[in-house]
Steps between C-alpha positions, in 0.01 A plus 500: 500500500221232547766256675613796707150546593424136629860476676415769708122410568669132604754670716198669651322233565768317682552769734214549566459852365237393266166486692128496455296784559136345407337254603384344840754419775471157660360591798204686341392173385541336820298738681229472267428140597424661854258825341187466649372496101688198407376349828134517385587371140676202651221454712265473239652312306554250750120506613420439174693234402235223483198725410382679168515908652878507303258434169242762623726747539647485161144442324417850688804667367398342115146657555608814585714541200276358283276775581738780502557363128283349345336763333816647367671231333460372166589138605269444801174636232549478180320642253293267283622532089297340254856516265491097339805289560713458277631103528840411345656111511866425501633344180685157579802646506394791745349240708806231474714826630275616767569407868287650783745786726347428835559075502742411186530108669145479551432616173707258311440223728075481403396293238326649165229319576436675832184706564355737759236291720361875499428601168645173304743697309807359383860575597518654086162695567619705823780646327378849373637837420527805787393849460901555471498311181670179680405128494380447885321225642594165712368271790515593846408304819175571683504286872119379554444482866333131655303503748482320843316235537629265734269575861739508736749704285288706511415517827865526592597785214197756686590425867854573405424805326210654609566859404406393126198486389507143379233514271677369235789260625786384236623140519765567239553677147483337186768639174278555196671620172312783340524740211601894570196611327308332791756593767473856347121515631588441872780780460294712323201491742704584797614811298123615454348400829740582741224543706459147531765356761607128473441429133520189402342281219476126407553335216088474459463875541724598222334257275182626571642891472590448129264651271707390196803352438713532161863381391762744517320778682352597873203357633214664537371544886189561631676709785176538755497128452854467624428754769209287632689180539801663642247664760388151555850355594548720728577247781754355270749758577477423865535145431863561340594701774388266773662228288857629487438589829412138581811369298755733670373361883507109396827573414586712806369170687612231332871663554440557872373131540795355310737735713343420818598138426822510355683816728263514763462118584176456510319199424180574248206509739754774666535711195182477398403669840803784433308615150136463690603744755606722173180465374311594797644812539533611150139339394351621837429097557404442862410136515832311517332216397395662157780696484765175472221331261585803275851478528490174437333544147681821415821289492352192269355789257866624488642154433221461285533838258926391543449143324265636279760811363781203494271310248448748274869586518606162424212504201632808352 
């Protein structure tokens, strides 16, 4: 009966008798791209491209539903239990067995004698049991941003991107392995404070967060502590934006110098000029002078972050 069934839906099918009765038709989606709607979206996204108002809008949207629930959920406020903790270590062979669910290879590849540069715990003394009766626990990677130093970096990283506020500009991001009980504080404050829009914390504000510390069991957090520095950062969120944002257009101009030469046949001083007109009309640069002294050191910085990601390829 079942291969009846599927011979005749097949014979369907091939004639054509078989057709869909949900869904959108091509043409709907077509016609979309011309709604006066999807207009205005595209419009904003595209005035926005190079500015922070893409951020602001989502940071409203988080603020608003933090406040619709915030006061409802159990998550975002806690209530405060004085219940003690009860603080259970893996035998050797519990520990021997155990291997971290979110990063198995990075698990196995630390050393015993690691330790968190946060709260100096070794790779044994992270390890801990769950409130679902499971060993839990393992080393995650927290990226540290560095900042900008060189002058006319960053000189050139504001005039390109002006619709940032630049207070805090990132040169690059530094790797740092860390424990998950430390981790767990920057994902647990953004659970409480949702009020509080681009959270981050450094390695130095965790530290000073801890209250205490203990083998086998979550750290203790002074929480309006954490709040404070994260309030503190606040230009650090903008600086990761701007900084992607940065990365993505060094590419865009590195590519459109190195096409310019190779397809387009122009010498350098030529394609050089090609991605300064880019940059005076998507940087709103009216000095052509400036405008191909920026091009000119948007490229190097590409070839620059390129060698650099090739080294630590070959390294690795």
């Amino acid at each position: 009966m079942r291969l009846k069934l599927i011979d005749e839906v097949l014979k369907l099918i091939h004639s054509g008798g078989l057709r869909h009765e949900h869904g959108t038709p091509w043409f709907q989606v077509a016609q979309r791209q011309f709604d006066s709607q999807t207009q205005l979206y595209q419009a904003f996204l595209s005035e926005t491209k190079r500015d922070e108002r893409e951020r602001e809008l989502f940071r409203l949207l988080n603020e608003f539903l933090a406040r619709s629930v915030q006061k409802d959920s159990s998550v975002i406020a806690p209530k405060i239990t004085n219940a003690p903790r009860t603080v259970q270590a893996p035998t050797d062979a519990e520990y021997l067995s155990y291997r971290d669910p979110v990063s198995t290879r990075r698990w196995e590849a630390i050393p015993e004698d690691w330790q968190c540069p946060i709260c100096q715990r070794s790779k044994r003394q992270v390890v801990r049991k769950s409130k679902a009766g499971r060993w839990s626990g393992g080393i995650r990677e927290h990226f540290e941003p560095v900042p900008e130093t060189d002058e006319t970096a960053l000189w050139a990283r504001r005039r390109l991107l002006p619709g940032f506020r630049n207070a805090f500009v990132m040169h690059d991001s530094k790797k740092v392995l860390i424990c998950s009980g430390c981790q767990d504080v920057a994902t647990q404050l953004k659970q409480r404070r949702r009020d509080i829009p681009d959270q981050f914390l450094t390695i130095d504000d965790l530290r000073d967060c801890l209250l205490a510390v203990e083998a086998h069991a979550e750290h203790e957090v002074d929480w309006d502590e954490a709040a404070n520095r994260a309030l503190n950062n606040a230009a650090v969120g903008s600086a990761w934006d701007a900084y992607f944002k940065h990365c993505s257009m060094a590419v865009e101009a590195r590519e459109r110098y190195r096409q310019a030469i190779r397809f387009g046949g122009c010498n350098q001083d030529e394609a050089f000029q090609i991605v300064a007109e880019d940059i005076m009309l998507d940087a709103r640069v009216d000095d052509a002078d400036e405008a191909l002294c920026l091009a000119k050191w948007l490229v190097s910085d590409a070839e620059r972050r390129r060698s650099e990601m090739n080294a630590e390829v070959v390294l690795s």
